[in-house]
Amino acid sequence: MSTPLQRVIDQVGTVVLGKQPQVRLALACLLARGHLLVEDLPGVGKTTLAQAIARSLGLAFQRIQFTNDLLPADILGVSVFDSTRQAFTFHAGPVFAQIVLADELNRATPRTQSALLEAMEERQVTVEGSTRELPDPFFVIATQNPSHQLGTFDLPESQLDRFLVRIRLGYPDAAAERALLAGEDRRSLLAVLPPCLDPASLRALQDEARAVHASGPLLDYVQALVTATRATTELAHGLSPRGGLALLACARAWALIDGRRHVEPEDLQAVFPGVAAHRLQAAGSGDSASTDARIARLLAEVPLP
Amino acid sequence: MSDRAPSTPPAAPMADAPSTPRTAARIDARREALWAVPVIALLGAPWMLGVRPGWMLAGIALGLWRLVSVARRLTSARQHEVVFAPSRAADGWLLVSLLLVAAPHAQRLPIWLTVVVAIAFGWRTLTRLGRLAAPPRWLVPPLAAAVSLGVYLQYGTLFGRDAGVALLCLMAGLKLLELRARRDANVLVFLACFLALTHLLYSQSLPVALFSVAAVVAIATSMIGLQQREPNLRASAATALRLTVQSLPLMVVMFVLFPRLPGPLWSLPRDTGRAVTGLSDSMSPGSFGSLSASAEVAFRVEFKGPVPRPSQLYWRGPVFWAFDGLTWSAGPEIESHREGPLTVQPLSAPIEYAMTLEPHDERWLLALDMPVAVPPEGRISQDYQLLAHQPVRTRLRYEGLASVAYRAGAGESADSLARGLQLPTGFNPRTRELARSMRAQAGSERAYVEAVLQRFSTEDYFYTTQPPLLAGPHTVDAFLFDTRRGFCEHYASAFAVMMRAAGIPARVVTGYLGGVVNPVGNYLVVRQAEAHAWNEVWLQGQGWVRVDPTAAVSPSRVQSGIAASVPEADPLPMLVRGNVPLLSRVGFTLDAVTNAWNQWVLAYNAQRQRSLLQDLGLDAPDWQSLSLLMVGAVCVVALLTGVLVLRAGPRRRLDPEAALWDRLSRRLARSGLAREPGEGPRAWAARVGSARPPLAAAMNAIAQRYIDLRYGSPPDPRDRARSRRALARAIDALEP
């Protein structure tokens, strides 16, 4: 007997092949009420992942393709004068959906980026003086091209911090790729995915994730990890307190997916790269690969208290 | 005149409590350290030194301390006097630690004193429990005067060890009754320290020393508790233990370097009239039988070479010449020590040994028969007894040289030979008659000696530690002809009489025969039960020849020791019998520990100190420079310890589960499967399981239990303790 969450992961796995850890991390991010950043080359299944999650959870899905001429209003919505009613009516933008895929976020100008990021943070949108609540659950999956590609505006660190988890999908392995080639069209598969959860029970699960027990020694471990990122000279700067909170929240959700009511150190270790990597930057030359290596070393070296 | 009974109000906020509890704890700990170092050094040093000046110095230090604190109190115009409001717990610990150090004195104090002290303790206990008001303030000074008078009347003095200890116990009791301010509690802590020290004035054995250290830890625990608002017994005890351990280097330095001067000033007060078991200066029937019940150690011997055969281990003690019909004694002293070279001619390779003689309050030094060299600690008498210059009142160690085959006294003076023939007239007619007839039958003196021994071995004579009483006045007759049951002294006495009656000079030699090799320390232990008496006869051309009539009766006594030769039913100390293997193994170990303590700690005297310092390149420093050296070394060690302690900082305490987890890691480390620092429990269990599949199931179960305990939702404390125990069992049961 698998839990609904387990079923979601399995089902998404039938569409996005061979990416179970990433799928799981994405779900944990959602359960922790965070937002997900997917960083990878175009065509590795970012959109498919977002759509599969949306369908499996039975959530309304919107996609925004970011371009460098996209304006904030294109995201949030505009008020248009309705001549029949002699009044302005608000046309909600694509952000008013439960799952929003912000594709190629770093191709938009910073101004547009920050409009989305503010909406993510506040979970509400203020347009022309009136404040509108965004739906709940509200989950943004932003994709980002690797920053060395042309025509990108890198997200500043402060903005990256708004994303709870960053994952990389990467190329599928040989078996997954073969299955992909041999199998049906992803689009038609997506169309028939049945929802495993409804929004109400997802909200309940989100509440449950928040209540997962974290013992004293576990908090010690969180602190030890956070302190280690700050103490090491290999990283330009350490994790912020928000980073520590994110770590704990994500680990709680991860434990909940396992059906546990308490966090274990290994939950922390599982989510640590996803939560920490995009918030940390290797000192010196610092490409992302060396940051990942540093993080792996950190995990191996910081003793469990 | 209000009765300010300390009804333990809720702990008042301390005036100097720093703002955060963490800093407060740290400052407290440092203050404790500052206190404890002198206290423990004062306590530890004198007993290690075994000297009275340590006692005096401690008194002076305490006096100065009191003076300073009194002066400070006067200058601060009493405005800071803190009403004593420690937590009830710390108050109780103080009471318990005082009781701990005072109680053993009850065996020595006169009964009325014990009762007074007990009443004081009881009163304080009842006050603490709120059952009884504290005594009014005016009561204590007259009480103190009264008990001091009582002590004076009891002992005739207020000074000295016994009176001093009695006074100290009494004052501690009275001080308990006026425990009001914090300084009273501090005084009590010091009194307790002094009481802990006083035990060493009575005995310096290892158990007493260990007791003192334990008492110091207990006292330090209560001292720490008194400084804290919410004392925790385990934490305070741990701190006290840590402080004690930290003071160890200081103690070692003071032990090694404290100047030791010879002379009465430096020696401990002597026990006079202490009952000492051992050989005596006379021998009568029954005197050795009583010794056979004593397991007390007479001496210990380390041989340079192999241990000689048991039948060669005759330890020579007092030699008796004079017989009055019942008792043998040394007789009137003639020319008491030999001039010129020894008349002993060694006929075998000399045996070297080092003897550690327990004090016996007499002058003789035991020596392996026959001594061929005289240690500087003594001289040799005409009848080859080693004699010390003074009675042996402290444990004495000397080197000996012996030859088991020898020719001695071939040219003995006529005077001596005449002494060896004296017999009291009118005693033991039957024995004399027998001797005469046997001598007539025997062809030579040698043959006669053999004939007498033959009689003991072939006729019905028995060797027992419990011979029947001999009816006087003809005790030798009664033994030889009637009872025929005796211990060594009966045979030695009868044999000497038989010899003398036949005109052969003979004497009785007492001492010890045999000993048990302690396999743990590889030395020989000789106990009082192994006391023995034998004879020497003077034969023309051969000189004094050792003859042991007991050997004729009971050859096993000589060949395998006393345990094999006396009947099972006879009382003999279990340690001597050695028929319980476990007990004798424990006994050997204990004796080896005692011996090491005696040799290395108690025997560390001025001479040893000098030779140690010489090894360190310091040639015979006088006591002034030694004192300077000690003060310097103490400063250096204290500084080093302090730096180490402060640099180490507060150690993170492991919670019990983490400690168990470390234990598991240590166990698995032997198989190279120790936990990596960042390795989670499940990952570790999986790694161990894949490396050692038989362990997989157990390891997973252990990891699960550990995770539940450490990271799971908090369970009931009792469940927690239970599953912690289960985890410990599972970890111990794991066979890596």
Coordinates of N, CA, C and O in Angstrom, one line a residue, chain B residues 77-132:
Chain B
A77 N 32.4 46.1 56.4 CA 31.4 46.5 57.4 C 30.2 45.7 57.3 O 29.0 46.1 57.5
R78 N 30.3 44.4 57.1 CA 29.3 43.4 57.2 C 28.1 43.7 56.2 O 27.1 43.0 56.3
Q79 N 28.3 44.6 55.4 CA 27.1 44.9 54.5 C 26.8 43.8 53.5 O 25.7 43.7 53.0
H80 N 27.9 43.1 53.2 CA 27.7 42.1 52.2 C 27.4 40.7 52.7 O 27.4 39.7 52.0
E81 N 27.2 40.6 54.0 CA 27.1 39.3 54.6 C 25.8 38.6 54.0 O 24.7 39.1 54.0
V82 N 26.0 37.5 53.3 CA 24.9 36.8 52.7 C 24.3 35.8 53.6 O 25.0 35.0 54.2
V83 N 23.1 35.9 53.8 CA 22.4 34.9 54.7 C 22.5 33.6 53.9 O 22.3 33.5 52.7
F84 N 22.8 32.5 54.6 CA 23.1 31.3 54.0 C 21.8 30.7 53.4 O 20.9 30.3 54.1
A85 N 21.7 30.7 52.1 CA 20.5 30.1 51.5 C 20.9 29.2 50.4 O 20.6 29.5 49.2
P86 N 21.7 28.2 50.6 CA 22.0 27.3 49.5 C 20.8 26.5 49.2 O 19.8 26.5 50.0
S87 N 20.8 25.8 48.1 CA 19.7 24.9 47.9 C 19.8 23.8 49.0 O 20.8 23.6 49.5
R88 N 18.6 23.2 49.2 CA 18.6 22.2 50.3 C 19.6 21.0 49.9 O 20.2 20.4 50.8
A89 N 19.7 20.8 48.6 CA 20.5 19.6 48.2 C 22.0 19.8 48.6 O 22.5 19.0 49.3
A90 N 22.5 21.0 48.3 CA 24.0 21.2 48.6 C 24.2 21.2 50.1 O 25.2 20.6 50.6
D91 N 23.3 21.7 50.9 CA 23.4 21.6 52.3 C 23.5 20.2 52.8 O 24.3 19.8 53.6
G92 N 22.6 19.3 52.1 CA 22.7 17.9 52.5 C 24.0 17.3 52.1 O 24.5 16.5 52.9
W93 N 24.5 17.6 51.0 CA 25.8 17.0 50.5 C 26.9 17.3 51.5 O 27.7 16.5 51.9
L94 N 26.8 18.6 52.0 CA 27.9 19.0 53.0 C 27.8 18.1 54.2 O 28.8 17.6 54.7
L95 N 26.5 17.9 54.6 CA 26.3 17.1 55.8 C 26.8 15.7 55.6 O 27.5 15.1 56.4
V96 N 26.5 15.2 54.4 CA 27.0 13.8 54.1 C 28.5 13.7 54.0 O 29.1 12.8 54.6
S97 N 29.1 14.7 53.4 CA 30.6 14.6 53.3 C 31.2 14.7 54.6 O 32.2 14.1 54.9
L98 N 30.7 15.6 55.5 CA 31.2 15.7 56.8 C 31.1 14.4 57.6 O 32.0 14.0 58.2
L99 N 29.9 13.8 57.4 CA 29.7 12.5 58.1 C 30.7 11.5 57.6 O 31.2 10.7 58.4
L100 N 30.9 11.5 56.3 CA 31.8 10.6 55.7 C 33.2 10.7 56.3 O 33.8 9.6 56.6
V101 N 33.7 11.9 56.5 CA 35.1 12.0 57.0 C 35.1 11.9 58.5 O 36.2 11.5 59.1
A102 N 34.0 12.1 59.2 CA 34.0 12.1 60.7 C 33.7 10.7 61.2 O 34.3 10.2 62.2
A103 N 32.9 9.9 60.5 CA 32.4 8.7 61.0 C 33.5 7.7 61.3 O 33.5 7.0 62.3
P104 N 34.5 7.5 60.4 CA 35.6 6.5 60.8 C 36.3 6.8 62.1 O 36.9 5.9 62.6
H105 N 36.2 8.1 62.5 CA 36.9 8.4 63.8 C 36.2 7.8 65.0 O 36.7 7.7 66.1
A106 N 34.9 7.4 64.7 CA 34.1 6.9 65.9 C 34.8 5.7 66.5 O 34.7 5.5 67.7
Q107 N 35.6 4.9 65.7 CA 36.2 3.8 66.3 C 37.3 4.2 67.3 O 37.8 3.3 68.1
R108 N 37.8 5.4 67.2 CA 38.9 5.8 68.0 C 38.5 6.8 69.2 O 39.2 6.8 70.2
L109 N 37.4 7.5 68.9 CA 37.0 8.5 69.9 C 36.4 7.8 71.1 O 35.7 6.7 71.0
P110 N 36.5 8.4 72.3 CA 35.8 7.9 73.5 C 34.3 8.0 73.2 O 33.8 8.9 72.4
I111 N 33.5 7.2 73.8 CA 32.1 7.1 73.5 C 31.3 8.4 73.7 O 30.5 8.7 72.9
W112 N 31.7 9.1 74.8 CA 30.9 10.3 75.0 C 31.1 11.3 73.9 O 30.2 12.0 73.5
L113 N 32.3 11.3 73.4 CA 32.6 12.3 72.3 C 31.8 11.9 71.0 O 31.2 12.7 70.3
T114 N 31.8 10.6 70.7 CA 31.0 10.1 69.6 C 29.6 10.5 69.7 O 29.0 11.0 68.8
V115 N 29.1 10.4 70.9 CA 27.7 10.7 71.2 C 27.4 12.2 70.9 O 26.5 12.6 70.2
V116 N 28.3 13.0 71.5 CA 28.1 14.5 71.3 C 28.1 14.8 69.8 O 27.2 15.6 69.3
V117 N 29.1 14.3 69.1 CA 29.2 14.6 67.7 C 27.9 14.1 66.9 O 27.4 14.8 66.1
A118 N 27.5 12.9 67.3 CA 26.3 12.3 66.6 C 25.1 13.2 66.9 O 24.3 13.4 66.0
I119 N 25.0 13.7 68.1 CA 23.8 14.6 68.5 C 23.8 15.8 67.6 O 22.8 16.2 67.0
A120 N 25.0 16.4 67.4 CA 25.1 17.6 66.6 C 24.7 17.3 65.2 O 23.9 18.1 64.6
F121 N 25.2 16.2 64.7 CA 24.8 15.8 63.3 C 23.3 15.6 63.2 O 22.6 16.1 62.3
G122 N 22.8 14.9 64.2 CA 21.3 14.6 64.2 C 20.5 15.9 64.2 O 19.5 16.0 63.5
W123 N 20.9 16.8 65.1 CA 20.2 18.1 65.3 C 20.2 18.8 63.9 O 19.1 19.3 63.5
R124 N 21.3 18.9 63.3 CA 21.4 19.6 62.0 C 20.5 18.9 61.0 O 19.8 19.6 60.2
T125 N 20.5 17.6 61.0 CA 19.6 16.9 60.1 C 18.2 17.2 60.3 O 17.4 17.5 59.3
L126 N 17.8 17.2 61.6 CA 16.4 17.5 61.9 C 16.0 19.0 61.5 O 14.9 19.2 61.0
T127 N 17.0 19.9 61.8 CA 16.8 21.3 61.4 C 16.5 21.4 59.9 O 15.6 22.1 59.4
R128 N 17.3 20.6 59.2 CA 17.2 20.7 57.7 C 15.9 20.2 57.3 O 15.3 20.7 56.3
L129 N 15.4 19.1 58.0 CA 14.1 18.6 57.6 C 13.0 19.4 58.1 O 11.8 19.1 57.9
G130 N 13.3 20.4 58.9 CA 12.3 21.3 59.4 C 11.6 20.7 60.6 O 10.5 21.2 61.0
R131 N 12.2 19.7 61.3 CA 11.5 19.1 62.5 C 11.9 19.8 63.8 O 11.3 19.6 64.8
L132 N 13.1 20.5 63.7 CA 13.6 21.1 64.9 C 14.2 22.4 64.6 O 14.9 22.6 63.6

